[in-house]
Tab-separated table of C-alpha atoms in Angstrom:
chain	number	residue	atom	x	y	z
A	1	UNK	CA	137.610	3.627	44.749
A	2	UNK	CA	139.565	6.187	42.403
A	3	UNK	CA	140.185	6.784	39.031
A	4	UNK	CA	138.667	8.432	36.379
A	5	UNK	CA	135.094	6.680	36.781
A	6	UNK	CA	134.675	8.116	39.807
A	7	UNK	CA	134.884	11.385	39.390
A	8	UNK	CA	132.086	13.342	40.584
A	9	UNK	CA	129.357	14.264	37.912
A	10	UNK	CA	126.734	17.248	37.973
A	11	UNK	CA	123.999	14.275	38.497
A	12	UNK	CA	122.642	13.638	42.019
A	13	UNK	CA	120.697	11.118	43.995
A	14	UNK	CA	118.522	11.634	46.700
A	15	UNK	CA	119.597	9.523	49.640
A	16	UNK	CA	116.805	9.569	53.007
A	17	UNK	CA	115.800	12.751	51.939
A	18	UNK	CA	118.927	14.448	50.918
A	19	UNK	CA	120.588	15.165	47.260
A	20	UNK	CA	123.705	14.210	47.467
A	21	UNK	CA	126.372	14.365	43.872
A	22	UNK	CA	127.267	10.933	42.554
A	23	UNK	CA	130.385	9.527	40.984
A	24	UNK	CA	130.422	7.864	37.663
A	25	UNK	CA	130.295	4.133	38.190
A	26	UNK	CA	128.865	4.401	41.833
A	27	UNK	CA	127.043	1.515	43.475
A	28	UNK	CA	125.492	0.823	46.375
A	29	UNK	CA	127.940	-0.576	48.370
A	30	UNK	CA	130.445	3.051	47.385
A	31	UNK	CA	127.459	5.008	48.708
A	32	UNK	CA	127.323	2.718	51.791
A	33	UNK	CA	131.059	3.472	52.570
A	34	UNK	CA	130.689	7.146	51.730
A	35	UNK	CA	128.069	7.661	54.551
A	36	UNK	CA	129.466	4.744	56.957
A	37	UNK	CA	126.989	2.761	56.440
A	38	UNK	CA	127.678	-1.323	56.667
A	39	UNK	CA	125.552	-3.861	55.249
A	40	UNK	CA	125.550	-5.953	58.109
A	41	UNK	CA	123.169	-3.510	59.933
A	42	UNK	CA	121.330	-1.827	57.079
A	43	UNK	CA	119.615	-2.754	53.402
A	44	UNK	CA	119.390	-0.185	50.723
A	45	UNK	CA	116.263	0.426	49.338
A	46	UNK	CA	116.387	2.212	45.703
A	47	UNK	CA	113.095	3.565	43.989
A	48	UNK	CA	110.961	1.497	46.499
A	49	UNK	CA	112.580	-1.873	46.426
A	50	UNK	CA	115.226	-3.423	48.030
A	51	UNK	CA	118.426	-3.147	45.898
A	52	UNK	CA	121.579	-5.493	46.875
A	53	UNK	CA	125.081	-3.540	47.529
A	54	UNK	CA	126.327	-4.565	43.949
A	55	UNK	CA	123.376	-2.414	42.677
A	56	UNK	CA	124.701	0.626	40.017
A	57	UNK	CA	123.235	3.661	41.175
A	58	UNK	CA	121.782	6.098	38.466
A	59	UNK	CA	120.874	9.513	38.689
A	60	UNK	CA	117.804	10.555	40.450
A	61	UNK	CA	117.815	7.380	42.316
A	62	UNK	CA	115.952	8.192	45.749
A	63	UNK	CA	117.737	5.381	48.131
A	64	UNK	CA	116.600	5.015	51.605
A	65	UNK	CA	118.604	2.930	54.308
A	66	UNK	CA	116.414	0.581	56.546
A	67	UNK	CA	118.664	-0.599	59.680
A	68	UNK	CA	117.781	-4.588	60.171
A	69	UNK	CA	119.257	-5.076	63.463
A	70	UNK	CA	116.779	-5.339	66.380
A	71	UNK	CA	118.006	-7.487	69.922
A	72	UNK	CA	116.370	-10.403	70.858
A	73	UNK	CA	117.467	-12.236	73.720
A	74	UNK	CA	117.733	-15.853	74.130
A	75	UNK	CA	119.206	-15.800	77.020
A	76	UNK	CA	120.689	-19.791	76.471
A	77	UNK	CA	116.918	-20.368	77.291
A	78	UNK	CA	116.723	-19.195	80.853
A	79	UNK	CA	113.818	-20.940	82.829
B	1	UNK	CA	116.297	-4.348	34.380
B	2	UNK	CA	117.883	-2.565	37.108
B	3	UNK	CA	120.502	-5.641	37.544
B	4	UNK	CA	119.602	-9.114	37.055
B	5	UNK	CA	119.556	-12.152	39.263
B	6	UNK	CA	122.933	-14.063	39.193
B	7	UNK	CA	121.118	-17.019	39.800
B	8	UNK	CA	117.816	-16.900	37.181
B	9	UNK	CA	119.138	-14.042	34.735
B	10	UNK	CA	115.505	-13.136	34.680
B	11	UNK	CA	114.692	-11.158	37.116
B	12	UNK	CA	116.215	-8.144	39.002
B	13	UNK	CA	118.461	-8.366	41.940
B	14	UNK	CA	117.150	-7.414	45.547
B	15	UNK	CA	119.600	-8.703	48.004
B	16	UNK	CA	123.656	-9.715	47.757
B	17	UNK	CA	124.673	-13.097	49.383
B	18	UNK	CA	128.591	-12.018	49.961
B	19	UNK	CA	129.389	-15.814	51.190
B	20	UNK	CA	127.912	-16.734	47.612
B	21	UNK	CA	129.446	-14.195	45.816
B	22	UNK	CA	125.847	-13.892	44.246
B	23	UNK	CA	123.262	-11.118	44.045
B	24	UNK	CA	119.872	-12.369	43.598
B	25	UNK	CA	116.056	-12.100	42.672
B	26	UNK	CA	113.364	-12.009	44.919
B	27	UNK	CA	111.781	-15.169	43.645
B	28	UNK	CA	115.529	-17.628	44.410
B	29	UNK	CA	115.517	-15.618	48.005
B	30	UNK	CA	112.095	-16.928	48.211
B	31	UNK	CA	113.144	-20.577	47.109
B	32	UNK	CA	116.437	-20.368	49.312
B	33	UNK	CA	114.824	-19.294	52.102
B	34	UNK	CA	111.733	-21.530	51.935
B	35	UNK	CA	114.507	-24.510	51.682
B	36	UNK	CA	115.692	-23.674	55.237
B	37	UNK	CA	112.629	-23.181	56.708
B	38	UNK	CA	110.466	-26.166	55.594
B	39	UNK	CA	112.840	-28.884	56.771
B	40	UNK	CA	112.699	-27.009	60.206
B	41	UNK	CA	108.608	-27.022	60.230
B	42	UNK	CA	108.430	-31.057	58.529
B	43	UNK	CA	110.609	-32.053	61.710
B	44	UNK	CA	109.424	-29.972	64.176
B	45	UNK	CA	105.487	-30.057	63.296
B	46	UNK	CA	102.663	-32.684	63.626
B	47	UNK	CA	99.204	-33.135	63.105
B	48	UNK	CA	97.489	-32.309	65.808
B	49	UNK	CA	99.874	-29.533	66.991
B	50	UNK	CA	98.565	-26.644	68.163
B	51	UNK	CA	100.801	-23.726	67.661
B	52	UNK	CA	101.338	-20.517	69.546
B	53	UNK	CA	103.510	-18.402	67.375
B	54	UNK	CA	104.633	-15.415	69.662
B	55	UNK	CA	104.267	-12.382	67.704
B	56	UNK	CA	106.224	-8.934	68.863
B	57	UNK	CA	104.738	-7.378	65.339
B	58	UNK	CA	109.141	-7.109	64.249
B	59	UNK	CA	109.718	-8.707	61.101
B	60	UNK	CA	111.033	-12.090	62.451
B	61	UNK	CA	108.391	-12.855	64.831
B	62	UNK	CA	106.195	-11.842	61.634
B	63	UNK	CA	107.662	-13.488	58.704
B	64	UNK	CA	107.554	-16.599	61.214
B	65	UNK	CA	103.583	-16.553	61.373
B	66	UNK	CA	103.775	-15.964	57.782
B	67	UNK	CA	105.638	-19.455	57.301
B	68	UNK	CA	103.388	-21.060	59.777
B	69	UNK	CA	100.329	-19.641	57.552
B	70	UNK	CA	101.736	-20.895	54.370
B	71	UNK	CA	102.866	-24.109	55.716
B	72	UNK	CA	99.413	-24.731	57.510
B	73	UNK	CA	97.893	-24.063	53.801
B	74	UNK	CA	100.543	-25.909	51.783
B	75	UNK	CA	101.220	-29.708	54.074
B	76	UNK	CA	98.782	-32.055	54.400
B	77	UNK	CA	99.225	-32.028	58.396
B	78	UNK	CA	96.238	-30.541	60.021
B	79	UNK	CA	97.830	-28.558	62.906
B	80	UNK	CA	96.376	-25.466	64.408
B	81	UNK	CA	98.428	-21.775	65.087
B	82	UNK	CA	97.648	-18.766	66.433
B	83	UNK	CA	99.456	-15.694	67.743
B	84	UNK	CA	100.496	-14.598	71.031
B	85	UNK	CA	101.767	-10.615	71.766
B	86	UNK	CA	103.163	-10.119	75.509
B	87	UNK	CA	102.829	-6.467	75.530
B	88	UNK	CA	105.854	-5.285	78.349
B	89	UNK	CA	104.410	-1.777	78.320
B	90	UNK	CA	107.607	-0.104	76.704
B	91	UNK	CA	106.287	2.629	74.384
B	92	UNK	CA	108.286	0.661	71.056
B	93	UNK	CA	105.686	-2.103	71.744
B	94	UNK	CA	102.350	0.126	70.757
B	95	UNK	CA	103.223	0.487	67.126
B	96	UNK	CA	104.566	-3.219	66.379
B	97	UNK	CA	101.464	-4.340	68.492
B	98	UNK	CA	99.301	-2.006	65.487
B	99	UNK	CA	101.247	-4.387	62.799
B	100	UNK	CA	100.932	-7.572	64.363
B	101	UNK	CA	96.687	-6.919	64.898
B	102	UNK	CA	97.398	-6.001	61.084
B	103	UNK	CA	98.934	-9.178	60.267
B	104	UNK	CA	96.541	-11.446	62.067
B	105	UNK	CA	93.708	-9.944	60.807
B	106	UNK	CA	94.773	-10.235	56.835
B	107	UNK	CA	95.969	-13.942	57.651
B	108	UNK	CA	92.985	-14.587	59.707
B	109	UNK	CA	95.056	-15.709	62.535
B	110	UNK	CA	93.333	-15.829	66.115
B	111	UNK	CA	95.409	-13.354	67.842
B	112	UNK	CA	95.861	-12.812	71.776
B	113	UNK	CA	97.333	-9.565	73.645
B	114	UNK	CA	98.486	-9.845	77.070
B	115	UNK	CA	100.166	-7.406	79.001
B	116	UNK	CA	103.143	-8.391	80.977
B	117	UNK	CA	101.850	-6.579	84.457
B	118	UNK	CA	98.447	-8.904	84.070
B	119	UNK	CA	101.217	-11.839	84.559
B	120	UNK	CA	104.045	-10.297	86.681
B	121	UNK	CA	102.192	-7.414	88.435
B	122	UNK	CA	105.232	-4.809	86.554
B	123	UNK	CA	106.134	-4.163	83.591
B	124	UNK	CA	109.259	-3.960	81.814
B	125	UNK	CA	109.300	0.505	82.385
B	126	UNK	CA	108.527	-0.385	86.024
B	127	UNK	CA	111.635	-2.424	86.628
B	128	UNK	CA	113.592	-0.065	84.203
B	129	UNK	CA	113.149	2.611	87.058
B	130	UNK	CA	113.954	0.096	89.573
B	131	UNK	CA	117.219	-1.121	88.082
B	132	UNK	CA	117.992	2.660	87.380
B	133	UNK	CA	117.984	3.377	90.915
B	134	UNK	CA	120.163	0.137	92.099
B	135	UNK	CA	122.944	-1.260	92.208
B	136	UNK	CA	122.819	-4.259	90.128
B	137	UNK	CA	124.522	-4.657	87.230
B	138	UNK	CA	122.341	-6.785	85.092
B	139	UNK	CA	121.045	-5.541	82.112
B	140	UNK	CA	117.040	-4.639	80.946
B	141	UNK	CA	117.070	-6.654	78.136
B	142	UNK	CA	117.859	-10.126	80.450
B	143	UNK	CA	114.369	-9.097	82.707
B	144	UNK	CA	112.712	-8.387	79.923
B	145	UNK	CA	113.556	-12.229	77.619
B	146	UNK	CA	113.449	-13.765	80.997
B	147	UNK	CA	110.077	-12.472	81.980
B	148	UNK	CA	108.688	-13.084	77.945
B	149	UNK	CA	109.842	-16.064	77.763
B	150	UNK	CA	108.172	-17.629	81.021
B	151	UNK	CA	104.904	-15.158	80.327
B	152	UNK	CA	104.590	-16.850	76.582
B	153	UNK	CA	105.041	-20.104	77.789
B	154	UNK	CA	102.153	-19.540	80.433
B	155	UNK	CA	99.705	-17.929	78.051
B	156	UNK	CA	100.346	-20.283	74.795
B	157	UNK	CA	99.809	-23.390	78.041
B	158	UNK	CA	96.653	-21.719	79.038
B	159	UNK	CA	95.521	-21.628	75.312
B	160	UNK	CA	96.274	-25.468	75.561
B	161	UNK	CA	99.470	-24.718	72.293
B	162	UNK	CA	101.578	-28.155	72.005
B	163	UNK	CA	104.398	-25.787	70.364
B	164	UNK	CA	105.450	-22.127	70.837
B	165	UNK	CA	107.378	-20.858	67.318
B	166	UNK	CA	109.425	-18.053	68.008
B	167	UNK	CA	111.005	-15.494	65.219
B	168	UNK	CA	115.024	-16.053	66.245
B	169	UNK	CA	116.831	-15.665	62.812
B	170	UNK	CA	120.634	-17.232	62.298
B	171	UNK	CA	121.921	-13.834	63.367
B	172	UNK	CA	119.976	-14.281	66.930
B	173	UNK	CA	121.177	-18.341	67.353
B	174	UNK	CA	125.190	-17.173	66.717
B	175	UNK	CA	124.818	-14.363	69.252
B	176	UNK	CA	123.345	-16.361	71.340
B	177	UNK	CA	126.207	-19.106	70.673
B	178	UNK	CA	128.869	-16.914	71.574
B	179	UNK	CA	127.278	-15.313	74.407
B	180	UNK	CA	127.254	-18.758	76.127
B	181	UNK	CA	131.050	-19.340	75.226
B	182	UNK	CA	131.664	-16.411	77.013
B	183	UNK	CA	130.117	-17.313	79.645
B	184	UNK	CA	131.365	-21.067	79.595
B	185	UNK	CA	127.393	-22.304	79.737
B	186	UNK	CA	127.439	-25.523	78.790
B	187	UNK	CA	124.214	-26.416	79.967
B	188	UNK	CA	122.848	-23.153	78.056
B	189	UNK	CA	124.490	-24.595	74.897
B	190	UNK	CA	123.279	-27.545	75.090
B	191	UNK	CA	119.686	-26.552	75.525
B	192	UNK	CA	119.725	-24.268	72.735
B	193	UNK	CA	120.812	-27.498	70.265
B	194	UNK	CA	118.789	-30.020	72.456
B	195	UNK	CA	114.498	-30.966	71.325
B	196	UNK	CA	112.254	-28.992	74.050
B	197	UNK	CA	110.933	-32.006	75.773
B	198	UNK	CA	107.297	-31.720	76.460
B	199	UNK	CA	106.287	-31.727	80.304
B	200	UNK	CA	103.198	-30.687	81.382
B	201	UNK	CA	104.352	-27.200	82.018
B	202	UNK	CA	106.703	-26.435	79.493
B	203	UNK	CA	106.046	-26.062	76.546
B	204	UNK	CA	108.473	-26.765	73.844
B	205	UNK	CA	110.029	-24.118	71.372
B	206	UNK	CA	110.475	-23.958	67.637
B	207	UNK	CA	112.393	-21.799	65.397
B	208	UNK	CA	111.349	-21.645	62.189
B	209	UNK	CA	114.152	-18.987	60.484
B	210	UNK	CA	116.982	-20.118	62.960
B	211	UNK	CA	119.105	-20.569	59.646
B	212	UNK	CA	117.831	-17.981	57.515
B	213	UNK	CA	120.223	-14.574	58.287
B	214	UNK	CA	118.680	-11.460	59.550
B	215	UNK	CA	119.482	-9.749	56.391
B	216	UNK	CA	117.528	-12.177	54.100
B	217	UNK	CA	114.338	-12.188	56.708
B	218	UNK	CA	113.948	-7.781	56.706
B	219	UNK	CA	114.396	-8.360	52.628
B	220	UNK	CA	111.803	-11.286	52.172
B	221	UNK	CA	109.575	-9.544	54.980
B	222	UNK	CA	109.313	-6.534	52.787
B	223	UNK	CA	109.213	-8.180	49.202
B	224	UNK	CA	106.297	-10.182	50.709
B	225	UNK	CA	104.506	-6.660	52.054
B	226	UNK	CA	104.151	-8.325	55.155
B	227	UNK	CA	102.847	-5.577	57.869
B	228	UNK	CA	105.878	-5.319	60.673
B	229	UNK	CA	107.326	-2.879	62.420
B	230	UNK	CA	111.189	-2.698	61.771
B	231	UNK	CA	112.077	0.131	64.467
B	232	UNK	CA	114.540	-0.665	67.203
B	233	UNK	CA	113.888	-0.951	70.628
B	234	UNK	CA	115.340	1.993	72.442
B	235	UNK	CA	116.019	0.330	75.685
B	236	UNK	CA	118.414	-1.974	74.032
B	237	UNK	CA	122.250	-2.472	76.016
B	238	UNK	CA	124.323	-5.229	77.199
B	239	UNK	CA	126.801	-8.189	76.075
B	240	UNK	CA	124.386	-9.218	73.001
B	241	UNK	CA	124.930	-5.778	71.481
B	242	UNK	CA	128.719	-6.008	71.698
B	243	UNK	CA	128.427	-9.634	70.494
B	244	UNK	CA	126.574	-8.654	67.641
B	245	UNK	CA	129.147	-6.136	66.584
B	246	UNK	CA	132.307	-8.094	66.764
B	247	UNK	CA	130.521	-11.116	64.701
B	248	UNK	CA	129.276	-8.392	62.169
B	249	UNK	CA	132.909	-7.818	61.885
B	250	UNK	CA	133.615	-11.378	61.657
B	251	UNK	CA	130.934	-11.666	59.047
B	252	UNK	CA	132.122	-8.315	56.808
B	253	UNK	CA	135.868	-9.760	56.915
B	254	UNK	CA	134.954	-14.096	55.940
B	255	UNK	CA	131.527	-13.656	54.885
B	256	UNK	CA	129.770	-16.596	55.641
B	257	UNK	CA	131.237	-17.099	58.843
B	258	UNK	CA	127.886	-16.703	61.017
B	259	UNK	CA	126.542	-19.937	58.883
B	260	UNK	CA	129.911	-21.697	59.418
B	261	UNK	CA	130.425	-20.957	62.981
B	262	UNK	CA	126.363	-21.647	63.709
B	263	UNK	CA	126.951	-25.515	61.460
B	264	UNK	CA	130.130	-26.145	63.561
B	265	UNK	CA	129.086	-25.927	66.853
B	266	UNK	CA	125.752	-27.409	66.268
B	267	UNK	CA	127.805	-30.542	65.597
B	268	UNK	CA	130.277	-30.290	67.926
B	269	UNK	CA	127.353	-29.786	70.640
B	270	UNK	CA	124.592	-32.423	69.417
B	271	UNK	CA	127.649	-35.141	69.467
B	272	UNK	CA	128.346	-33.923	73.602
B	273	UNK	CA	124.945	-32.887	74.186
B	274	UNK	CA	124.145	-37.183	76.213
B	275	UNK	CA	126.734	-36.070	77.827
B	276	UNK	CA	125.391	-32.499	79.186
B	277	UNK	CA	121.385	-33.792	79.368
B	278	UNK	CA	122.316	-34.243	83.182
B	279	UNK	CA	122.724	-30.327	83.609
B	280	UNK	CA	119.836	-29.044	82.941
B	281	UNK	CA	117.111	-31.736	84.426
B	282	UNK	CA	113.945	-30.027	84.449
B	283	UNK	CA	112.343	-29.207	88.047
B	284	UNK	CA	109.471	-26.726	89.144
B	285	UNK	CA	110.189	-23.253	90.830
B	286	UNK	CA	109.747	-23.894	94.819
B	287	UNK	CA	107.610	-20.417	95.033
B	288	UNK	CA	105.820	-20.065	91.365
B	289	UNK	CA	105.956	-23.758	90.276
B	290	UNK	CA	106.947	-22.873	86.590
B	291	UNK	CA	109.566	-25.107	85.089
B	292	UNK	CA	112.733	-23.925	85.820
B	293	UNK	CA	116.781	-25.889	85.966
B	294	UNK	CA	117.348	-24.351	89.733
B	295	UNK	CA	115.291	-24.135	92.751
B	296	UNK	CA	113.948	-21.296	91.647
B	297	UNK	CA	113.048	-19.607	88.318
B	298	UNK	CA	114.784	-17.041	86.886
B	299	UNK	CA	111.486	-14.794	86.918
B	300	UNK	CA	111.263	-15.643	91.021
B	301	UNK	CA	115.305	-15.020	91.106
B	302	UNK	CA	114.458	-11.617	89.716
B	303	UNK	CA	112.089	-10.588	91.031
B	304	UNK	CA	113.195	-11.392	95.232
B	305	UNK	CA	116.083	-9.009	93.792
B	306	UNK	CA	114.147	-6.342	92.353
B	307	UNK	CA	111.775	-6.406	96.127
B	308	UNK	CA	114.859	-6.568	97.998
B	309	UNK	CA	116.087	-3.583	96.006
B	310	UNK	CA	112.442	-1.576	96.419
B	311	UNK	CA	112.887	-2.319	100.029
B	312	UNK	CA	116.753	-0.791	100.523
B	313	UNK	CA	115.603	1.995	98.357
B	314	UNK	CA	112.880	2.848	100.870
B	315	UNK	CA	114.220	2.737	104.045
């Protein structure tokens, strides 16, 4: 990240619940490091629908993160 | 458009495939995904097969009843499913138990509820107290697969099911791969790779979405509205948890590595696995008579532990 494009604006999004100021040019995946957020645990879900990490956010978005990861054992099949 | 589909150009994206360098539509997730799953459910079912698809009400065990719907509707094989819940009494289990009667009832699934204590006389809060207040080491989530597993397998055999279909997802198989390299199971490996054999107590397993990635089955779960519950269960510890970090890692940094590493030792282990058969011949537990590898089951191993452990606590 850096540069001019990503300086912040006066435009916000609302992410789970929150407004929070966005950067020109943000996406997903910025948004996702910003909060500490990895998409190997978690989807983003913009204006309802799922939205994949290359996804450019716009202002007033409302994005919601839904955590994917349950635990299921297999246990190698333990009998 | 919001963004469109690398793949069609005509619809908007919905999930990113890293390995593929490709963010696509919800219609090619549908096709990609279908294209792992079908081949799994051509081999695996026959007419005549009566399925017991164990349903927790998550979005795996869900979206694999789904399949089993669709694929019931779309072959010509005339094979019969229905859905099996062991309820282990945990609090988490009440609201996914709500989705998965919702889910039945809109696919017109039969659906059957038992509760673990019917089977093991405790459930999975009893022995959470138990384990609290002793000294072993093991962790809750082993009781609690261990005492699923062998209370599905009773319940779809009772319901006379040729098959049980379970929800693992690519994510669950790798885990469960490097878990037993850890370990150093062989035999484990090998009968995670090896065809259930049908006895007359055991009844084999299928996984429908063991190469479709975890990621991919929440997104198609939701696209499709299917009714699941996608909370996490908040007695959840142990090696699978610190597993499943270090391969997310492993994924973030060479994305596609959980297909890679899941194709490769497939291979490796089908190719060894006449080799290994010898390991895990099949007997019958000497005090429950379930089919077990060892003298005893793992259930009966368990639960002479847990005893022994009520009895030192109360003297």
């Amino acid at each position: 990240m850096g540069g001019e494009e990503f300086l912040p604006t006066d435009e916000w999004i609302e992410v789970d619940g929150k407004r929070i100021k966005m950067r020109r040019g943000m996406k997903v995946s910025d948004l996702m490091e910003d909060l500490g957020i990895s998409p190997q645990t978690h989807i983003a879900i913009v204006n309802g629908r799922p939205a994949p990490e290359d996804y450019p956010l716009k202002a007033k978005d409302v994005v919601e993160f839904l955590m994917f990861t349950v635990h299921k054992e297999l246990g190698g099949d333990q009998h | 458009m919001r963004r469109p589909c690398d793949r069609c150009g005509e619809r908007e994206a919905v999930v990113r495939i890293e390995s593929l360098n490709e963010s696509i539509c919800d219609e090619c997730l549908s096709t990609r995904i279908w294209r792992r799953v079908k081949p799994i459910l051509d081999e695996e079912i026959q007419t005549g097969d009566v399925i017991a698809s164990a349903l927790s009400g998550g979005k795996d065990s869900s979206l694999t009843l789904y399949y089993l719907w669709k694929y019931k509707k779309e072959s010509n094989k005339d094979f019969e499913v229905f859905a099996v819940t062991i309820d282990e009494g945990t609090c988490y289990r009440a609201e996914s138990i709500s989705k998965a009667k919702e889910l039945t009832s809109r696919l017109g699934v039969k659906h059957k509820i038992v509760k673990m204590s019917e089977i093991f006389a405790f459930s999975i809060p009893q022995v959470q107290v138990l384990l609290s207040k002793s000294k072993i080491k093991r962790d809750l989530c082993t009781y609690c697969g261990v005492f699923r597993r062998q209370a599905l397998n009773i319940v779809a055999r009772e319901k006379g099911a040729t098959k049980v279909a379970t929800g693992h997802n690519l994510d669950d198989m790798v885990q469960t791969l490097f878990m037993n390299l850890i370990r150093g199971d062989m035999s484990a490996m090998a009968r995670l790779f090896s065809k259930s054999r049908s006895t007359e107590k055991l009844i084999p397993r299928i996984r429908p979405l063991a190469k479709v990635p975890e990621k991919e089955v929440t997104v198609q779960a939701l696209l499709l509205g299917i009714p699941a519950h996608f909370g996490k269960c908040p007695l959840v510890s142990g090696m699978r948890v610190r597993v499943r970090r270090f391969l997310d890692r492993l994924e973030q940094e060479n994305p596609g590595f959980k297909e890679r590493a899941f194709n490769f030792i497939e291979k490796i282990v089908k190719q060894a696995i006449p080799e290994l058969t010898y390991h895990f011949e099949l007997k019958y537990c000497k005090l429950c008579g379930e089919p077990t590898t060892q003298e005893l089951c793992k259930v009966c191993q368990f639960k002479q532990e847990l005893e022994a452990e009520v009895l030192s606590t109360t003297d």
